[in-house]
Coordinates of N, CA and C in Angstrom, one line a residue:
M263 N 63.4 -156.1 -32.4 CA 64.6 -156.8 -31.7 C 64.8 -156.9 -30.8
R264 N 64.1 -155.7 -30.1 CA 64.1 -155.8 -28.3 C 63.4 -156.7 -27.9
N265 N 62.2 -157.1 -28.6 CA 61.0 -157.7 -28.3 C 61.1 -159.3 -28.1
Y266 N 62.4 -159.6 -29.4 CA 62.7 -161.0 -29.7 C 64.0 -161.6 -28.7
L267 N 64.6 -160.5 -28.1 CA 65.7 -160.7 -27.3 C 65.0 -160.9 -25.8
R268 N 64.0 -160.1 -25.8 CA 63.2 -160.1 -24.5 C 62.6 -161.7 -24.4
A269 N 62.0 -162.2 -25.5 CA 61.7 -163.1 -25.4 C 62.5 -164.6 -25.3
E270 N 63.8 -164.3 -25.6 CA 64.4 -165.7 -25.9 C 65.2 -165.7 -24.2
F271 N 65.4 -164.3 -23.7 CA 65.8 -164.4 -22.4 C 64.5 -164.9 -21.1
Y272 N 63.7 -164.7 -21.3 CA 62.3 -165.3 -20.6 C 62.4 -166.5 -20.8
K273 N 62.7 -167.3 -21.9 CA 62.7 -168.6 -22.2 C 63.6 -169.3 -21.5
V274 N 65.2 -168.8 -21.6 CA 66.2 -169.4 -20.8 C 66.3 -169.1 -19.3
V275 N 65.6 -168.0 -18.7 CA 65.8 -167.9 -17.5 C 64.8 -168.9 -16.9
R276 N 63.9 -169.5 -17.8 CA 62.9 -170.3 -17.1 C 63.3 -172.0 -17.3
R277 N 64.4 -172.0 -17.5 CA 65.1 -173.4 -17.8 C 65.6 -173.6 -16.7
K278 N 65.9 -174.9 -15.9 CA 66.4 -175.3 -14.6 C 68.0 -175.5 -15.2
Y279 N 68.1 -175.6 -16.3 CA 69.6 -176.1 -17.0 C 70.3 -174.7 -16.8
L280 N 70.0 -173.7 -16.8 CA 70.9 -172.4 -16.8 C 71.2 -172.2 -15.3
W281 N 70.5 -172.6 -14.1 CA 70.6 -172.3 -12.7 C 71.4 -173.4 -12.3
I282 N 71.4 -174.7 -12.7 CA 72.1 -175.5 -12.5 C 73.7 -175.5 -12.7
T283 N 73.6 -175.1 -14.0 CA 74.9 -174.9 -14.6 C 75.5 -173.6 -13.4
L284 N 74.9 -172.5 -13.7 CA 75.5 -171.4 -12.6 C 75.6 -171.6 -11.4
A285 N 75.1 -172.5 -10.6 CA 75.2 -173.0 -9.4 C 76.3 -174.0 -9.1
V286 N 76.6 -174.8 -10.0 CA 77.8 -175.7 -10.3 C 79.3 -174.9 -10.5
A287 N 79.0 -173.8 -11.3 CA 80.2 -173.2 -11.5 C 80.7 -172.3 -10.3
L288 N 79.4 -171.7 -9.6 CA 79.9 -170.8 -8.4 C 80.3 -171.8 -7.3
G289 N 79.8 -172.9 -7.1 CA 80.3 -173.9 -6.2 C 81.7 -174.1 -6.5
M290 N 82.0 -174.4 -7.8 CA 83.3 -174.8 -7.7 C 84.3 -173.3 -7.6
E291 N 84.4 -172.6 -7.9 CA 84.9 -171.2 -7.6 C 85.0 -171.1 -5.8
T292 N 83.7 -171.3 -5.3 CA 83.8 -171.3 -3.9 C 84.9 -172.4 -3.4
F293 N 84.8 -173.4 -3.8 CA 86.0 -174.7 -3.5 C 87.3 -174.0 -3.9
L294 N 87.8 -173.3 -4.8 CA 88.7 -172.5 -5.2 C 89.2 -171.6 -4.1
F295 N 88.1 -170.6 -3.3 CA 89.1 -169.6 -3.0 C 88.8 -170.1 -1.2
V296 N 88.0 -170.7 -0.8 CA 87.7 -171.2 0.5 C 89.2 -171.8 0.6
G297 N 89.4 -173.2 -0.4 CA 90.4 -173.8 -0.1 C 92.0 -172.9 -0.2
Y298 N 91.8 -171.6 -0.8 CA 93.0 -171.1 -0.7 C 93.5 -170.5 0.9
A299 N 92.0 -170.1 1.4 CA 92.1 -169.3 2.9 C 92.3 -170.5 3.6
L300 N 91.8 -171.6 3.5 CA 92.0 -172.6 4.6 C 93.3 -173.6 4.6
F301 N 93.8 -173.9 3.3 CA 95.1 -174.7 3.2 C 95.9 -174.0 2.8
H302 N 96.2 -172.4 2.3 CA 97.5 -172.1 2.2 C 97.5 -171.0 2.7
G303 N 96.9 -170.1 2.9 CA 96.9 -169.1 3.6 C 98.4 -168.0 3.3
D304 N 98.7 -167.1 4.5 CA 99.8 -166.5 4.2 C 101.3 -167.0 4.2
Q305 N 101.5 -168.1 4.7 CA 102.6 -168.9 4.8 C 103.1 -169.4 3.5
A306 N 101.8 -169.7 2.6 CA 102.6 -169.8 1.4 C 102.3 -168.8 0.3
G307 N 102.3 -167.7 0.8 CA 101.9 -166.3 -0.1 C 100.8 -166.2 -0.8
M308 N 99.6 -167.0 -0.4 CA 98.3 -166.8 -1.0 C 97.6 -165.7 -0.6
G309 N 98.1 -164.8 -1.1 CA 97.2 -163.3 -0.5 C 96.1 -163.4 -2.0
F310 N 95.7 -162.2 -1.7 CA 94.8 -161.8 -2.9 C 95.2 -161.8 -4.2
H311 N 96.3 -161.1 -4.5 CA 97.0 -161.2 -5.7 C 97.2 -162.7 -6.1
T312 N 97.6 -163.2 -5.3 CA 97.7 -165.1 -6.2 C 96.6 -165.6 -6.6
G313 N 95.5 -165.4 -5.7 CA 94.0 -166.1 -5.8 C 93.5 -165.5 -6.8
W314 N 93.7 -164.4 -6.6 CA 93.0 -163.8 -8.5 C 93.8 -163.9 -9.6
T315 N 94.9 -164.0 -9.8 CA 95.7 -164.0 -10.7 C 95.5 -165.6 -11.0
N316 N 95.2 -166.4 -10.5 CA 95.1 -167.6 -10.6 C 93.8 -168.1 -11.7
L317 N 93.4 -167.1 -11.7 CA 91.7 -167.1 -12.3 C 92.3 -167.1 -13.7
I318 N 93.3 -166.5 -14.2 CA 93.7 -166.2 -15.7 C 94.0 -167.7 -16.4
G319 N 94.4 -168.6 -15.5 CA 94.9 -170.0 -16.1 C 93.6 -170.7 -16.5
L320 N 92.3 -170.2 -16.2 CA 90.9 -171.1 -16.0 C 90.4 -170.3 -17.1
L321 N 91.1 -169.4 -18.0 CA 90.1 -168.4 -18.9 C 90.1 -169.5 -20.4
S322 N 90.7 -170.2 -20.4 CA 90.7 -171.1 -21.5 C 89.6 -172.0 -21.1
L323 N 88.7 -172.3 -20.4 CA 87.6 -172.7 -20.2 C 86.1 -172.4 -20.6
G324 N 86.6 -171.0 -20.9 CA 85.4 -170.1 -21.5 C 85.3 -170.6 -22.8
I325 N 86.2 -171.0 -23.6 CA 85.9 -171.7 -25.3 C 84.9 -172.7 -25.5
P326 N 85.4 -173.7 -24.5 CA 84.4 -174.8 -24.6 C 82.9 -174.6 -23.8
A327 N 82.9 -173.5 -22.8 CA 81.9 -173.1 -22.1 C 80.4 -172.4 -23.0
I328 N 81.1 -171.8 -24.2 CA 80.0 -171.0 -25.1 C 79.2 -172.5 -25.6
L329 N 79.2 -173.7 -25.5 CA 78.5 -174.7 -26.2 C 77.4 -174.6 -25.1
L330 N 77.8 -174.5 -24.2 CA 76.7 -174.7 -22.9 C 75.5 -173.6 -23.1
T331 N 76.0 -171.8 -23.1 CA 75.1 -171.0 -23.5 C 74.2 -171.1 -25.1
G332 N 75.2 -171.6 -25.8 CA 74.6 -171.8 -27.3 C 73.4 -172.8 -26.9
D333 N 73.6 -173.8 -26.4 CA 72.5 -175.1 -26.4 C 71.4 -174.4 -25.3
M334 N 71.6 -173.4 -24.2 CA 70.7 -172.9 -23.7 C 69.5 -172.1 -24.3
V335 N 70.4 -171.4 -25.3 CA 69.5 -170.5 -25.9 C 68.7 -171.3 -27.5
F336 N 69.7 -172.1 -28.1 CA 69.0 -172.8 -29.1 C 67.9 -174.0 -28.4
A337 N 67.8 -174.6 -27.5 CA 67.1 -175.5 -27.0 C 66.4 -176.5 -28.0
N338 N 67.3 -177.2 -28.9 CA 67.2 -178.0 -29.7 C 66.1 -178.0 -30.7
Q339 N 65.9 -176.6 -31.1 CA 65.1 -175.9 -31.6 C 64.8 -176.6 -33.3
N340 N 66.2 -176.5 -33.6 CA 66.6 -177.3 -35.3 C 65.8 -178.8 -34.9
K341 N 66.0 -179.5 -33.9 CA 65.9 -181.1 -33.8 C 63.9 -181.2 -33.7
N342 N 63.6 -180.3 -32.6 CA 62.3 -180.4 -32.6 C 61.4 -179.7 -33.5
G343 N 62.0 -178.9 -34.5 CA 61.3 -178.1 -35.6 C 60.3 -177.3 -34.8
T344 N 60.7 -176.6 -34.0 CA 60.3 -175.2 -33.6 C 60.9 -174.0 -34.0
L345 N 62.1 -174.0 -34.8 CA 62.5 -173.3 -35.2 C 61.2 -172.4 -36.4
K346 N 60.6 -173.3 -37.0 CA 59.8 -173.1 -38.3 C 58.8 -172.2 -37.6
N347 N 58.6 -172.4 -36.3 CA 57.3 -171.6 -35.9 C 57.7 -170.4 -35.9
E348 N 58.8 -169.6 -35.5 CA 59.3 -168.2 -35.5 C 59.3 -167.7 -36.8
L349 N 59.8 -168.5 -38.0 CA 59.5 -168.1 -39.4 C 58.2 -167.9 -39.9
S350 N 57.2 -168.8 -39.2 CA 56.2 -168.7 -39.6 C 54.9 -167.4 -39.3
Y351 N 55.8 -167.3 -38.3 CA 54.9 -165.9 -37.0 C 55.3 -164.9 -37.8
G352 N 56.3 -164.9 -38.9 CA 56.7 -163.4 -39.7 C 57.9 -162.8 -39.6
L353 N 58.8 -163.3 -38.7 CA 60.1 -163.1 -38.3 C 60.8 -163.6 -39.6
S354 N 61.8 -162.6 -39.9 CA 62.8 -163.0 -41.2 C 64.0 -163.6 -40.6
R355 N 64.5 -164.1 -41.4 CA 65.5 -165.0 -41.1 C 66.7 -164.4 -40.3
G356 N 67.2 -163.2 -40.8 CA 68.1 -162.6 -40.6 C 68.0 -162.2 -39.0
K357 N 66.5 -161.7 -38.8 CA 66.4 -161.3 -37.5 C 66.4 -162.4 -36.4
V358 N 66.1 -163.5 -37.0 CA 66.1 -164.7 -36.2 C 67.6 -164.9 -35.9
Y359 N 68.4 -165.0 -37.1 CA 69.8 -165.5 -36.7 C 70.6 -164.3 -35.8
W360 N 70.3 -163.3 -35.9 CA 70.9 -161.9 -35.0 C 70.2 -162.0 -33.5
G361 N 69.0 -162.5 -33.5 CA 68.5 -162.2 -32.3 C 69.1 -163.7 -31.4
K362 N 69.5 -164.4 -31.9 CA 70.2 -165.7 -31.0 C 71.2 -165.6 -30.8
L363 N 72.1 -165.3 -31.6 CA 73.3 -164.7 -31.6 C 73.6 -163.7 -30.6
L364 N 72.9 -162.6 -30.5 CA 73.0 -161.7 -29.1 C 72.3 -162.4 -28.2
A365 N 71.4 -163.0 -28.2 CA 71.3 -163.6 -27.0 C 72.1 -164.8 -26.3
Q366 N 72.5 -165.3 -27.1 CA 73.7 -166.1 -26.5 C 74.9 -165.5 -26.2
T367 N 75.2 -164.4 -27.2 CA 76.6 -163.8 -26.1 C 76.2 -162.9 -25.0
G368 N 75.0 -162.2 -25.3 CA 74.2 -161.6 -23.9 C 74.5 -162.4 -22.9
L369 N 73.8 -163.5 -22.7 CA 73.6 -164.5 -21.9 C 75.2 -164.9 -21.0
S370 N 75.8 -165.2 -22.1 CA 77.2 -165.6 -21.7 C 78.0 -164.5 -20.8
L371 N 77.8 -163.1 -21.4 CA 78.7 -162.1 -20.7 C 77.9 -161.9 -19.3
L372 N 76.8 -162.0 -19.1 CA 76.0 -162.2 -17.8 C 76.3 -163.0 -17.1
L373 N 76.6 -164.3 -17.4 CA 77.2 -165.3 -16.3 C 78.7 -165.1 -16.3
C374 N 79.4 -164.5 -17.1 CA 81.0 -164.4 -16.9 C 80.9 -163.4 -15.9
G375 N 80.1 -162.0 -16.0 CA 80.3 -161.2 -15.1 C 79.8 -161.9 -13.7
V376 N 79.0 -162.1 -13.5 CA 78.5 -163.0 -12.3 C 79.6 -163.9 -11.5
M377 N 80.3 -164.8 -12.6 CA 81.3 -165.3 -12.1 C 82.2 -164.8 -11.8
L378 N 82.7 -163.8 -12.7 CA 83.9 -162.9 -12.0 C 83.8 -162.3 -10.7
G379 N 82.5 -161.9 -10.6 CA 82.2 -161.0 -9.6 C 82.1 -161.9 -8.4
Y380 N 81.8 -162.4 -8.7 CA 81.4 -163.7 -7.0 C 83.0 -164.0 -6.8
Y381 N 83.9 -164.7 -7.8 CA 85.1 -164.9 -7.3 C 86.1 -163.7 -6.8
L382 N 85.8 -162.6 -7.4 CA 86.5 -161.4 -6.6 C 86.0 -161.0 -5.5
A383 N 85.1 -161.2 -5.2 CA 84.4 -161.0 -3.9 C 84.9 -162.0 -2.8
G384 N 84.9 -163.3 -3.3 CA 85.5 -164.2 -2.4 C 86.9 -164.0 -2.1
C385 N 87.6 -164.1 -3.4 CA 89.2 -163.9 -2.9 C 89.4 -162.4 -1.6
W386 N 88.7 -161.4 -2.2 CA 89.1 -160.2 -1.6 C 88.7 -160.3 0.1
L387 N 87.8 -160.9 0.4 CA 87.2 -160.9 1.5 C 88.0 -162.3 2.8
L388 N 88.5 -163.2 1.9 CA 89.0 -164.3 2.2 C 90.6 -164.1 2.6
L389 N 91.1 -163.4 1.6 CA 92.6 -163.5 1.6 C 93.2 -162.2 2.1
S390 N 94.4 -162.5 2.4 CA 95.4 -161.6 2.6 C 95.5 -160.3 1.6
H391 N 96.1 -158.9 1.8 CA 95.9 -157.6 1.0 C 97.5 -157.2 1.2
D392 N 98.1 -156.7 -0.1 CA 99.1 -155.8 -0.1 C 98.9 -155.0 -1.7
P393 N 98.7 -153.6 -1.1 CA 98.3 -152.7 -2.0 C 99.0 -152.8 -3.5
V394 N 100.2 -153.0 -3.2 CA 101.0 -153.0 -4.7 C 100.4 -154.2 -5.2
L395 N 101.0 -155.6 -4.9 CA 100.5 -156.4 -5.5 C 99.0 -156.6 -5.9
D396 N 98.2 -156.4 -5.0 CA 96.5 -156.0 -5.4 C 96.5 -155.2 -6.6
A397 N 97.2 -154.0 -6.6 CA 97.0 -153.3 -7.8 C 97.3 -154.3 -9.3
W398 N 98.6 -154.7 -9.0 CA 99.2 -155.6 -10.4 C 98.6 -156.6 -10.8
A399 N 97.8 -157.1 -9.6 CA 97.0 -158.5 -10.0 C 95.9 -158.1 -10.9
M400 N 95.4 -157.2 -10.4 CA 93.8 -156.5 -11.1 C 94.4 -155.7 -12.5
A401 N 95.5 -155.5 -12.3 CA 96.2 -155.0 -13.8 C 96.3 -156.3 -14.7
Q402 N 97.0 -157.3 -14.3 CA 97.1 -158.7 -15.2 C 96.0 -159.1 -15.5
V403 N 94.8 -159.5 -14.6 CA 93.7 -159.9 -14.7 C 92.6 -159.2 -15.7
G404 N 93.0 -157.6 -15.8 CA 91.8 -156.7 -16.8 C 92.6 -156.9 -18.2
W405 N 93.8 -156.8 -18.4 CA 94.6 -156.9 -19.2 C 94.2 -158.3 -20.2
T406 N 94.5 -159.1 -19.2 CA 94.2 -160.5 -20.2 C 92.8 -161.1 -20.5
L407 N 91.7 -160.1 -19.8 CA 90.3 -160.2 -20.1 C 90.0 -159.4 -21.1
L408 N 90.8 -158.4 -21.4 CA 90.6 -157.7 -22.5 C 91.0 -158.1 -23.9
A409 N 92.6 -158.4 -23.6 CA 92.7 -159.6 -24.8 C 92.0 -160.4 -25.1
A410 N 91.7 -161.5 -24.3 CA 90.6 -162.7 -24.7 C 89.6 -162.1 -25.0
L411 N 88.9 -161.3 -24.9 CA 87.4 -160.6 -25.1 C 86.6 -161.1 -26.5
P412 N 87.8 -160.5 -27.9 CA 87.4 -160.6 -29.0 C 87.7 -162.3 -29.6
L413 N 88.3 -163.0 -28.9 CA 88.7 -164.0 -29.4 C 87.7 -165.6 -28.7
W414 N 86.9 -165.0 -27.6 CA 85.9 -165.6 -27.3 C 84.7 -165.1 -28.0
L415 N 84.5 -164.0 -28.6 CA 83.3 -163.5 -29.1 C 83.3 -164.1 -30.4
S416 N 84.6 -164.7 -31.0 CA 84.9 -165.2 -32.3 C 84.4 -166.5 -32.2
A417 N 84.6 -167.3 -30.9 CA 83.9 -168.5 -31.0 C 82.4 -168.6 -30.7
Q418 N 82.0 -167.6 -30.2 CA 80.6 -167.4 -30.1 C 79.9 -167.3 -31.2
A419 N 80.6 -166.5 -32.4 CA 79.8 -166.6 -33.6 C 79.9 -168.1 -34.3
L420 N 81.4 -168.6 -34.2 CA 81.3 -170.4 -34.6 C 80.4 -170.8 -34.5
C421 N 80.2 -170.9 -32.8 CA 79.2 -172.0 -32.3 C 77.8 -171.6 -32.9
C422 N 77.5 -170.3 -33.0 CA 76.2 -170.1 -33.2 C 75.8 -170.2 -35.0
C423 N 76.7 -170.2 -35.8 CA 76.9 -170.9 -37.0 C 76.5 -172.3 -37.0
M424 N 77.2 -173.0 -36.4 CA 77.1 -174.5 -36.5 C 76.2 -175.0 -35.8
Y425 N 75.3 -174.3 -35.0 CA 74.2 -174.6 -34.1 C 72.8 -174.2 -35.3
F426 N 73.0 -173.1 -36.1 CA 72.2 -172.9 -37.1 C 72.0 -173.8 -38.3
L427 N 73.4 -174.2 -38.7 CA 73.4 -175.0 -40.2 C 73.1 -176.5 -39.9
L428 N 73.6 -176.7 -38.9 CA 73.5 -178.3 -38.7 C 72.1 -179.0 -38.1
P429 N 71.9 -180.3 -38.0 CA 70.7 -180.4 -37.7 C 70.2 -180.6 -36.4
S430 N 71.0 -180.6 -35.2 CA 71.0 -180.4 -33.8 C 72.1 -179.6 -32.9
D431 N 71.6 -179.5 -31.6 CA 72.7 -179.1 -31.3 C 73.9 -179.8 -31.0
L432 N 73.8 -181.2 -30.6 CA 74.7 -181.9 -30.3 C 75.9 -181.8 -31.6
T433 N 75.2 -182.2 -32.9 CA 76.2 -182.0 -33.9 C 76.8 -180.7 -34.3
G434 N 76.0 -179.7 -34.0 CA 76.9 -178.4 -34.3 C 77.5 -177.7 -33.4
G435 N 77.3 -178.3 -31.7 CA 78.3 -178.2 -30.7 C 79.7 -178.9 -31.1
M436 N 79.6 -180.2 -31.4 CA 80.8 -181.0 -31.8 C 81.5 -180.8 -33.0
T437 N 80.9 -180.4 -33.9 CA 81.5 -179.6 -35.2 C 82.0 -178.2 -34.7
A438 N 81.3 -177.3 -33.6 CA 82.2 -176.3 -33.5 C 83.6 -176.6 -32.6
L439 N 83.3 -177.8 -31.6 CA 84.4 -177.8 -30.7 C 85.9 -178.5 -32.1
A440 N 85.4 -179.2 -33.0 CA 86.4 -179.8 -33.9 C 86.9 -178.5 -34.7
C441 N 86.6 -177.7 -34.9 CA 86.8 -176.4 -35.8 C 88.1 -175.6 -34.9
L442 N 87.4 -175.6 -33.8 CA 87.9 -174.7 -32.6 C 89.2 -175.5 -32.2
Y443 N 89.3 -176.7 -32.1 CA 90.4 -177.2 -31.6 C 91.3 -178.3 -32.8
G444 N 90.3 -178.4 -33.5 CA 91.0 -179.5 -34.6 C 91.8 -178.8 -35.7
L445 N 91.2 -177.3 -36.2 CA 91.7 -176.8 -37.1 C 93.3 -176.6 -36.9
P446 N 93.5 -175.8 -35.3 CA 94.6 -175.7 -35.4 C 95.5 -176.7 -35.0
L447 N 95.1 -177.9 -34.5 CA 96.2 -179.1 -34.8 C 96.4 -179.6 -35.8
M448 N 95.7 -179.4 -37.0 CA 95.6 -179.9 -38.3 C 96.8 -178.8 -39.0
A449 N 96.5 -177.4 -38.6 CA 97.7 -176.6 -39.3 C 98.9 -176.7 -38.9
L450 N 98.9 -177.3 -37.6 CA 100.5 -177.6 -36.6 C 100.9 -178.5 -37.3
I451 N 100.2 -179.8 -37.7 CA 101.1 -180.7 -38.0 C 101.4 -180.6 -39.4
F452 N 100.4 -180.3 -40.2 CA 100.9 -180.5 -41.8 C 101.8 -179.0 -42.1
G453 N 101.8 -178.3 -41.1 CA 102.6 -176.9 -41.1 C 104.1 -177.3 -40.4
G454 N 104.3 -178.2 -39.8 CA 105.4 -179.4 -39.4 C 106.0 -180.0 -40.8
L455 N 105.2 -180.5 -41.2 CA 105.6 -181.8 -42.2 C 105.7 -181.4 -43.9
G456 N 105.7 -179.8 -43.7 CA 105.7 -179.4 -45.1 C 107.4 -179.2 -45.4
G457 N 108.4 -179.1 -44.1 CA 109.4 -178.9 -44.6 C 110.1 -177.4 -45.1
G458 N 109.6 -176.4 -44.7 CA 110.0 -175.0 -45.0 C 109.5 -174.5 -46.4
N459 N 108.3 -175.5 -47.2 CA 107.6 -174.7 -48.4 C 106.9 -173.6 -48.1
P460 N 106.5 -172.9 -49.0 CA 105.6 -171.8 -49.0 C 104.1 -172.2 -48.0
I461 N 103.6 -173.6 -48.4 CA 102.4 -173.7 -48.2 C 102.5 -174.2 -46.4
S462 N 103.5 -174.8 -46.3 CA 103.8 -174.8 -44.8 C 103.9 -173.6 -44.1
G463 N 104.5 -172.5 -44.6 CA 104.6 -171.5 -43.8 C 103.5 -170.7 -43.8
L464 N 102.6 -171.1 -44.9 CA 101.1 -170.3 -44.9 C 100.2 -171.1 -43.4
L465 N 100.3 -172.5 -43.5 CA 100.0 -173.1 -42.3 C 100.6 -172.6 -40.8
E466 N 101.7 -172.3 -40.8 CA 102.3 -172.1 -39.4 C 101.6 -170.6 -39.1
W467 N 101.6 -169.9 -40.2 CA 101.2 -168.5 -40.0 C 99.5 -168.7 -39.5
A468 N 99.0 -169.5 -40.1 CA 97.2 -169.9 -40.0 C 97.1 -169.9 -38.2
Y469 N 98.1 -171.3 -37.9 CA 98.0 -171.5 -36.5 C 98.2 -170.5 -35.6
R470 N 99.3 -169.3 -35.9 CA 99.1 -168.5 -34.7 C 97.9 -167.7 -35.1
L471 N 97.3 -167.9 -35.7 CA 96.2 -166.6 -35.8 C 95.0 -167.7 -35.5
M472 N 95.2 -168.6 -34.9 CA 93.8 -169.2 -34.6 C 93.3 -169.2 -32.8
P473 N 91.7 -168.7 -33.0 CA 91.1 -168.1 -31.6 C 92.0 -168.8 -30.3
V474 N 92.1 -170.0 -30.3 CA 92.5 -171.2 -29.5 C 93.9 -170.6 -29.3
T475 N 94.9 -170.8 -30.0 CA 96.1 -170.6 -30.1 C 96.3 -169.3 -29.4
M476 N 95.7 -168.2 -30.4 CA 96.2 -166.7 -29.4 C 95.6 -166.7 -28.1
L477 N 94.6 -167.1 -27.5 CA 94.0 -167.1 -26.4 C 95.2 -167.8 -25.3
E478 N 95.8 -169.0 -25.9 CA 97.0 -169.8 -24.6 C 98.0 -168.8 -25.0
Q479 N 98.4 -167.7 -26.1 CA 99.5 -167.1 -26.0 C 99.1 -166.0 -24.9
V480 N 97.8 -165.3 -24.8 CA 97.4 -164.3 -24.0 C 97.6 -164.9 -22.6
I481 N 97.1 -165.6 -22.3 CA 97.1 -166.5 -21.0 C 98.5 -166.7 -20.3
N482 N 99.5 -166.8 -21.4 CA 101.1 -167.1 -21.0 C 101.5 -165.8 -20.8
Q483 N 101.2 -164.9 -21.6 CA 102.0 -163.4 -21.5 C 101.4 -162.7 -20.4
R484 N 100.1 -162.6 -19.9 CA 99.5 -161.9 -19.1 C 99.0 -160.6 -19.6
V485 N 100.5 -159.8 -19.1 CA 100.3 -158.2 -19.4 C 101.1 -157.9 -20.8
G486 N 100.7 -157.6 -21.9 CA 101.4 -157.5 -23.0 C 101.2 -156.1 -23.3
S487 N 101.5 -155.8 -24.9 CA 101.5 -154.8 -25.3 C 100.3 -154.1 -26.1
G488 N 100.2 -152.8 -26.3 CA 99.1 -152.3 -27.2 C 99.0 -153.5 -28.7
L489 N 100.7 -154.0 -28.9 CA 100.0 -154.3 -30.5 C 99.5 -155.6 -30.1
T490 N 99.7 -156.3 -28.9 CA 98.9 -157.5 -28.8 C 97.5 -157.4 -29.0
L491 N 97.1 -156.2 -27.8 CA 95.7 -156.2 -28.0 C 94.9 -155.8 -29.5
A492 N 95.7 -155.1 -30.1 CA 95.5 -154.9 -31.5 C 95.3 -156.0 -32.4
L493 N 96.3 -157.3 -32.3 CA 96.4 -158.6 -33.0 C 95.0 -159.2 -32.7
T494 N 94.7 -159.3 -31.2 CA 94.0 -160.1 -31.0 C 92.4 -159.7 -31.1
W495 N 92.3 -158.0 -31.2 CA 91.1 -157.7 -31.7 C 90.9 -157.5 -32.9
G496 N 91.6 -157.3 -33.8 CA 92.0 -157.5 -35.2 C 91.1 -159.0 -35.8
T497 N 92.2 -160.2 -35.0 CA 91.9 -161.6 -35.1 C 90.6 -161.9 -35.3
G498 N 90.2 -161.5 -34.0 CA 88.7 -161.7 -33.4 C 87.6 -161.3 -34.4
A499 N 88.1 -160.1 -34.3 CA 86.8 -159.3 -35.6 C 86.7 -160.2 -37.1
A500 N 88.1 -160.5 -37.4 CA 87.9 -161.1 -38.8 C 87.4 -162.6 -38.7
W501 N 87.4 -163.2 -37.3 CA 86.8 -164.6 -37.3 C 85.3 -164.5 -36.9
W502 N 85.1 -163.3 -36.4 CA 83.8 -163.2 -35.9 C 83.2 -162.9 -36.9
G503 N 83.4 -161.7 -38.0 CA 82.6 -161.6 -39.4 C 82.8 -162.8 -40.3
G504 N 83.6 -163.6 -40.2 CA 83.5 -164.5 -41.1 C 82.5 -165.9 -40.8
W505 N 82.5 -166.0 -39.7 CA 81.8 -167.0 -39.4 C 80.1 -166.6 -39.3
T506 N 79.8 -165.5 -39.0 CA 78.6 -164.6 -38.6 C 77.9 -164.7 -40.4
A507 N 79.0 -164.3 -41.1 CA 78.9 -164.3 -42.5 C 78.1 -165.5 -43.4
L508 N 79.1 -166.6 -43.0 CA 78.8 -167.8 -43.4 C 77.3 -168.4 -42.9
G509 N 77.3 -168.2 -41.5 CA 76.0 -168.9 -41.0 C 74.7 -167.6 -41.5
L510 N 75.0 -166.8 -41.6 CA 73.9 -165.6 -42.2 C 73.3 -166.1 -43.6
L511 N 74.3 -166.6 -44.5 CA 74.1 -167.1 -45.7 C 73.7 -168.1 -45.7
G512 N 74.3 -169.4 -45.0 CA 73.7 -170.6 -44.7 C 72.1 -170.7 -44.3
F513 N 72.0 -169.9 -43.4 CA 70.6 -169.8 -43.0 C 69.6 -169.4 -43.8
R514 N 69.8 -168.4 -44.4 CA 69.1 -167.5 -45.8 C 68.7 -168.8 -46.6
H515 N 69.4 -170.0 -46.8 CA 69.3 -170.9 -47.9 C 68.9 -172.1 -47.3
K516 N 68.9 -172.3 -46.1 CA 68.4 -173.8 -45.3 C 67.1 -174.0 -45.4
E517 N 66.6 -175.1 -45.8 CA 65.3 -175.6 -45.6 C 65.2 -176.2 -44.4
I518 N 64.2 -175.5 -43.7 CA 63.7 -175.6 -42.4 C 62.5 -176.5 -42.4
R519 N 62.5 -177.5 -41.9 CA 61.6 -178.7 -41.9 C 60.6 -178.4 -40.4

């Protein structure tokens, strides 16, 4: 598995797509914290604590961003027919699946770490500081990231499943987005139309446990209880396990052309 992951990362880092995406993301972050420093400053209370906690509102972008890292790893292997080469080389389907899931997740974590570190450094250097407010801001962002991580990982598993089971990265990505955002919308609509019957209650309960819905609650809550962390980690683990099991099962029986 180590050699497989090394090979996957070697292919990814040689793609201009990765570096262009990272440059665009860092450029947008630069625009944010430089803008805070130049156009707001202390008169608007724009210290480090405000600039850093503004990051929380952007965390929802991490869900659709997984399609980019998934596409970087898969690189249209289904469509181009190169996935069968890996199987012909003697790799098991389970190893290929786990390898790409781990590569996609690892790449996403690395990019996330770089972008968080860059934004933190920019805000720290350019904005004013208050020790008490700064500590509170770090706690807010830290708790939100910890609560959001399992939900984000469950979306990674869904994305990987769709990329493996569908014939191209485009259809896989669009289907993943439809599941992530369409399923909560359907549960909300049909749950509200049910008039309080048991099915309606079940749909409303399912809506509250969707990763996107829970992520929105975490972002709004910012600092919550240990119960909230337990709920997000438990829900994230269930979604991650379910989509991974479905992907592995489907890929084992899929005809590779």
